[in-house]
Amino acid sequence: MTPEELVTGHTVYSCVMGSRAFGLATEGSDTDVRGIYLAPTPLFWRFEKPPTHVEGPREEQFSWELERFCELALRANPNILECLHSPLVEHIDDTGRELLALRGAFLSRQAHVTFARYALSQRKKLDADVRQHGAPRWKHAMHLLRLLTSCRDLLRTGELTVDVGADRERLLAVRRGEFSWPEVESWMTRLAAESDEAAVTSPLPPEPDRARVAEFLFRVRRESALKADAYDEVVQRVVPGDGAGR
């Protein structure tokens, strides 16, 4: 089975991410598709394991195998967590619906650390642009503000919201360069401080619920194996052996 066949035939959930999911799309914005596929359990019984992720087959499409996706989500990877909360679901099956029902199990105060770490890395890139070119890449500045706002609100409410809502026009103004860099810096600093404050009293649990996620993974892997066994039994009945011991 090729990587492309895993995506086209075994995707349990896919959604649109990026600017379109954030409510920040403009004319010409890409359509970034992110998905999760469930590799059939028998593939793991071979020496060569199925891939943990696949690029394509469409442009701007990227997918993770279910277990790898859950591992990253349990680590509070910002991009991964946001996939589970996209308002633009492209495809979903029963397994995908079970995963969405579990999305609260992945949320914890660890998000404060991971979101802040990612934000810091992006901030360093913006500072480098300012030093070298006199201005940041405004699109990246806009998305960093969006991320910081999302982190603060997640810590405050315990809910992850992807669409920027009422902040859309102000963020798009940042993208157009209508704010000065000191103004954007001040905004970023304020959001980071508010996130730190929210983390202290956040309704989120200290750790994600790994036990619930592990039970879910075990069950879907087992169901996949049983389906494979049932298929083999049907094939053996329809195409019986010739008795030659082959």
GROMACS .gro file of C-alpha atoms in nm:
model
  246
    1MET     CA    1   0.000   0.000   0.000
    2THR     CA    2   0.147   0.333  -0.105
    3PRO     CA    3   0.150   0.642   0.119
    4GLU     CA    4  -0.097   0.809  -0.118
    5GLU     CA    5  -0.335   0.513  -0.086
    6LEU     CA    6  -0.323   0.544   0.293
    7VAL     CA    7  -0.447   0.901   0.259
    8THR     CA    8  -0.703   0.847  -0.016
    9GLY     CA    9  -0.843   0.524   0.128
   10HIS     CA   10  -0.797   0.543   0.505
   11THR     CA   11  -0.843   0.905   0.611
   12VAL     CA   12  -1.064   0.933   0.919
   13TYR     CA   13  -1.063   1.312   0.944
   14SER     CA   14  -0.950   1.604   0.734
   15CYS     CA   15  -1.000   1.976   0.763
   16VAL     CA   16  -0.895   2.308   0.617
   17MET     CA   17  -0.640   2.500   0.823
   18GLY     CA   18  -0.439   2.817   0.778
   19SER     CA   19  -0.590   3.156   0.702
   20ARG     CA   20  -0.921   3.010   0.585
   21ALA     CA   21  -0.982   2.833   0.917
   22PHE     CA   22  -0.860   3.133   1.116
   23GLY     CA   23  -1.102   3.370   0.944
   24LEU     CA   24  -0.810   3.563   0.797
   25ALA     CA   25  -0.832   3.454   0.433
   26THR     CA   26  -0.780   3.713   0.162
   27GLU     CA   27  -0.801   3.686  -0.214
   28GLY     CA   28  -0.548   3.429  -0.327
   29SER     CA   29  -0.509   3.256   0.012
   30ASP     CA   30  -0.401   2.893  -0.012
   31THR     CA   31  -0.630   2.612   0.097
   32ASP     CA   32  -0.423   2.414   0.346
   33VAL     CA   33  -0.567   2.067   0.409
   34ARG     CA   34  -0.461   1.866   0.713
   35GLY     CA   35  -0.575   1.511   0.775
   36ILE     CA   36  -0.544   1.197   0.984
   37TYR     CA   37  -0.536   0.846   0.841
   38LEU     CA   38  -0.564   0.513   1.021
   39ALA     CA   39  -0.311   0.268   0.880
   40PRO     CA   40  -0.460  -0.087   0.878
   41THR     CA   41  -0.327  -0.279   1.177
   42PRO     CA   42  -0.170  -0.565   0.972
   43LEU     CA   43   0.071  -0.314   0.818
   44PHE     CA   44   0.238  -0.285   1.159
   45TRP     CA   45   0.313  -0.658   1.162
   46ARG     CA   46   0.574  -0.612   0.891
   47PHE     CA   47   0.938  -0.506   0.929
   48GLU     CA   48   0.864  -0.196   0.721
   49LYS     CA   49   0.610   0.009   0.914
   50PRO     CA   50   0.359   0.246   0.757
   51PRO     CA   51   0.466   0.613   0.740
   52THR     CA   52   0.388   0.841   1.033
   53HIS     CA   53   0.298   1.122   0.794
   54VAL     CA   54   0.233   1.180   0.425
   55GLU     CA   55   0.260   1.492   0.210
   56GLY     CA   56   0.001   1.514  -0.066
   57PRO     CA   57  -0.134   1.379  -0.287
   58ARG     CA   58  -0.300   1.719  -0.335
   59GLU     CA   59  -0.111   2.045  -0.316
   60GLU     CA   60  -0.101   2.199   0.032
   61GLN     CA   61  -0.212   1.866   0.185
   62PHE     CA   62  -0.042   1.701   0.482
   63SER     CA   63  -0.164   1.405   0.688
   64TRP     CA   64  -0.054   1.217   1.000
   65GLU     CA   65  -0.111   0.856   1.097
   66LEU     CA   66  -0.355   0.849   1.388
   67GLU     CA   67  -0.108   0.736   1.654
   68ARG     CA   68   0.151   0.996   1.556
   69PHE     CA   69  -0.117   1.265   1.558
   70CYS     CA   70  -0.227   1.165   1.908
   71GLU     CA   71   0.134   1.165   2.033
   72LEU     CA   72   0.183   1.521   1.910
   73ALA     CA   73  -0.154   1.634   2.044
   74LEU     CA   74  -0.071   1.495   2.389
   75ARG     CA   75   0.241   1.712   2.381
   76ALA     CA   76   0.016   2.015   2.316
   77ASN     CA   77   0.164   2.088   1.975
   78PRO     CA   78  -0.020   2.407   1.871
   79ASN     CA   79  -0.066   2.317   1.504
   80ILE     CA   80  -0.195   1.971   1.592
   81LEU     CA   81  -0.440   2.088   1.857
   82GLU     CA   82  -0.582   2.347   1.621
   83CYS     CA   83  -0.655   2.077   1.362
   84LEU     CA   84  -0.905   1.921   1.601
   85HIS     CA   85  -1.085   2.254   1.636
   86SER     CA   86  -1.101   2.371   1.276
   87PRO     CA   87  -1.446   2.505   1.182
   88LEU     CA   88  -1.390   2.375   0.827
   89VAL     CA   89  -1.418   1.995   0.839
   90GLU     CA   90  -1.367   1.842   0.495
   91HIS     CA   91  -1.415   1.470   0.573
   92ILE     CA   92  -1.495   1.266   0.882
   93ASP     CA   93  -1.594   0.906   0.952
   94ASP     CA   94  -1.696   0.727   1.273
   95THR     CA   95  -1.337   0.703   1.398
   96GLY     CA   96  -1.287   1.070   1.324
   97ARG     CA   97  -1.601   1.158   1.518
   98GLU     CA   98  -1.471   0.959   1.815
   99LEU     CA   99  -1.145   1.150   1.794
  100LEU     CA  100  -1.324   1.485   1.793
  101ALA     CA  101  -1.527   1.375   2.093
  102LEU     CA  102  -1.192   1.314   2.267
  103ARG     CA  103  -1.035   1.647   2.183
  104GLY     CA  104  -1.080   1.780   2.533
  105ALA     CA  105  -0.859   1.496   2.660
  106PHE     CA  106  -0.562   1.652   2.479
  107LEU     CA  107  -0.598   1.995   2.638
  108SER     CA  108  -0.396   2.082   2.947
  109ARG     CA  109  -0.189   2.360   3.098
  110GLN     CA  110   0.105   2.222   2.900
  111ALA     CA  111  -0.031   2.435   2.617
  112HIS     CA  112   0.103   2.740   2.799
  113VAL     CA  113   0.459   2.611   2.758
  114THR     CA  114   0.430   2.479   2.403
  115PHE     CA  115   0.243   2.777   2.263
  116ALA     CA  116   0.482   3.017   2.436
  117ARG     CA  117   0.787   2.824   2.310
  118TYR     CA  118   0.657   2.833   1.953
  119ALA     CA  119   0.567   3.202   1.985
  120LEU     CA  120   0.918   3.281   2.110
  121SER     CA  121   1.078   3.110   1.812
  122GLN     CA  122   0.858   3.308   1.575
  123ARG     CA  123   0.926   3.632   1.763
  124LYS     CA  124   1.302   3.580   1.721
  125LYS     CA  125   1.255   3.549   1.345
  126LEU     CA  126   1.053   3.871   1.337
  127ASP     CA  127   1.317   4.054   1.543
  128ALA     CA  128   1.583   3.933   1.300
  129ASP     CA  129   1.382   4.068   1.007
  130VAL     CA  130   1.350   4.406   1.178
  131ARG     CA  131   1.727   4.421   1.240
  132GLN     CA  132   1.812   4.320   0.884
  133HIS     CA  133   1.537   4.487   0.683
  134GLY     CA  134   1.387   4.751   0.910
  135ALA     CA  135   1.048   4.578   0.927
  136PRO     CA  136   0.908   4.233   1.003
  137ARG     CA  137   0.721   4.007   0.766
  138TRP     CA  138   0.381   4.148   0.851
  139LYS     CA  139   0.189   3.832   0.760
  140HIS     CA  140   0.398   3.637   1.012
  141ALA     CA  141   0.346   3.908   1.272
  142MET     CA  142  -0.030   3.880   1.219
  143HIS     CA  143  -0.025   3.504   1.270
  144LEU     CA  144   0.189   3.534   1.582
  145LEU     CA  145  -0.063   3.775   1.733
  146ARG     CA  146  -0.338   3.530   1.647
  147LEU     CA  147  -0.150   3.245   1.816
  148LEU     CA  148  -0.084   3.447   2.131
  149THR     CA  149  -0.451   3.546   2.151
  150SER     CA  150  -0.558   3.184   2.105
  151CYS     CA  151  -0.322   3.071   2.383
  152ARG     CA  152  -0.448   3.336   2.625
  153ASP     CA  153  -0.813   3.252   2.558
  154LEU     CA  154  -0.749   2.878   2.586
  155LEU     CA  155  -0.590   2.923   2.927
  156ARG     CA  156  -0.868   3.153   3.041
  157THR     CA  157  -1.164   2.945   2.924
  158GLY     CA  158  -1.036   2.591   2.878
  159GLU     CA  159  -1.163   2.601   2.518
  160LEU     CA  160  -0.952   2.632   2.204
  161THR     CA  161  -1.100   2.867   1.943
  162VAL     CA  162  -0.945   2.881   1.597
  163ASP     CA  163  -1.146   3.155   1.422
  164VAL     CA  164  -1.028   3.503   1.523
  165GLY     CA  165  -1.381   3.646   1.518
  166ALA     CA  166  -1.396   4.015   1.603
  167ASP     CA  167  -1.016   4.052   1.583
  168ARG     CA  168  -1.019   3.988   1.207
  169GLU     CA  169  -1.001   4.348   1.081
  170ARG     CA  170  -0.738   4.455   1.330
  171LEU     CA  171  -0.519   4.155   1.247
  172LEU     CA  172  -0.557   4.213   0.874
  173ALA     CA  173  -0.449   4.572   0.933
  174VAL     CA  174  -0.129   4.434   1.087
  175ARG     CA  175  -0.078   4.222   0.778
  176ARG     CA  176  -0.111   4.532   0.560
  177GLY     CA  177   0.155   4.709   0.768
  178GLU     CA  178  -0.084   4.968   0.907
  179PHE     CA  179   0.058   4.935   1.260
  180SER     CA  180   0.411   5.034   1.355
  181TRP     CA  181   0.647   4.765   1.478
  182PRO     CA  182   0.660   4.916   1.832
  183GLU     CA  183   0.279   4.900   1.845
  184VAL     CA  184   0.280   4.535   1.739
  185GLU     CA  185   0.560   4.457   1.985
  186SER     CA  186   0.356   4.611   2.266
  187TRP     CA  187   0.053   4.406   2.165
  188MET     CA  188   0.257   4.086   2.165
  189THR     CA  189   0.409   4.163   2.504
  190ARG     CA  190   0.066   4.231   2.654
  191LEU     CA  191  -0.079   3.904   2.518
  192ALA     CA  192   0.215   3.705   2.653
  193ALA     CA  193   0.172   3.862   2.998
  194GLU     CA  194  -0.201   3.791   2.995
  195SER     CA  195  -0.129   3.428   2.904
  196ASP     CA  196   0.110   3.399   3.199
  197GLU     CA  197  -0.157   3.537   3.431
  198ALA     CA  198  -0.426   3.308   3.291
  199ALA     CA  199  -0.208   3.001   3.336
  200VAL     CA  200  -0.211   3.046   3.712
  201THR     CA  201  -0.588   3.005   3.745
  202SER     CA  202  -0.664   2.814   3.425
  203PRO     CA  203  -0.952   2.562   3.437
  204LEU     CA  204  -0.739   2.325   3.228
  205PRO     CA  205  -0.594   2.019   3.404
  206PRO     CA  206  -0.218   2.004   3.463
  207GLU     CA  207  -0.178   1.706   3.228
  208PRO     CA  208  -0.372   1.565   2.932
  209ASP     CA  209  -0.581   1.251   2.978
  210ARG     CA  210  -0.339   0.998   2.829
  211ALA     CA  211  -0.538   0.699   2.956
  212ARG     CA  212  -0.849   0.794   2.753
  213VAL     CA  213  -0.643   0.849   2.441
  214ALA     CA  214  -0.455   0.521   2.487
  215GLU     CA  215  -0.782   0.329   2.526
  216PHE     CA  216  -0.916   0.488   2.208
  217LEU     CA  217  -0.603   0.397   2.011
  218PHE     CA  218  -0.604   0.038   2.139
  219ARG     CA  219  -0.968  -0.006   2.044
  220VAL     CA  220  -0.939   0.129   1.691
  221ARG     CA  221  -0.626  -0.078   1.626
  222ARG     CA  222  -0.803  -0.390   1.754
  223GLU     CA  223  -1.111  -0.321   1.539
  224SER     CA  224  -0.887  -0.277   1.236
  225ALA     CA  225  -0.717  -0.611   1.305
  226LEU     CA  226  -1.051  -0.790   1.345
  227LYS     CA  227  -1.174  -0.646   1.017
  228ALA     CA  228  -0.861  -0.776   0.847
  229ASP     CA  229  -0.913  -1.124   0.997
  230ALA     CA  230  -1.276  -1.128   0.883
  231TYR     CA  231  -1.170  -1.027   0.531
  232ASP     CA  232  -0.911  -1.306   0.519
  233GLU     CA  233  -1.173  -1.563   0.623
  234VAL     CA  234  -1.406  -1.450   0.344
  235VAL     CA  235  -1.127  -1.472   0.087
  236GLN     CA  236  -1.033  -1.822   0.202
  237ARG     CA  237  -1.393  -1.938   0.165
  238VAL     CA  238  -1.434  -1.785  -0.181
  239VAL     CA  239  -1.089  -1.892  -0.307
  240PRO     CA  240  -1.011  -2.216  -0.121
  241GLY     CA  241  -0.668  -2.377  -0.131
  242ASP     CA  242  -0.598  -2.653  -0.384
  243GLY     CA  243  -0.481  -2.904  -0.123
  244ALA     CA  244  -0.125  -2.906  -0.251
  245GLY     CA  245   0.011  -2.764   0.071
  246ARG     CA  246   0.117  -2.438  -0.085
   0.00000   0.00000   0.00000
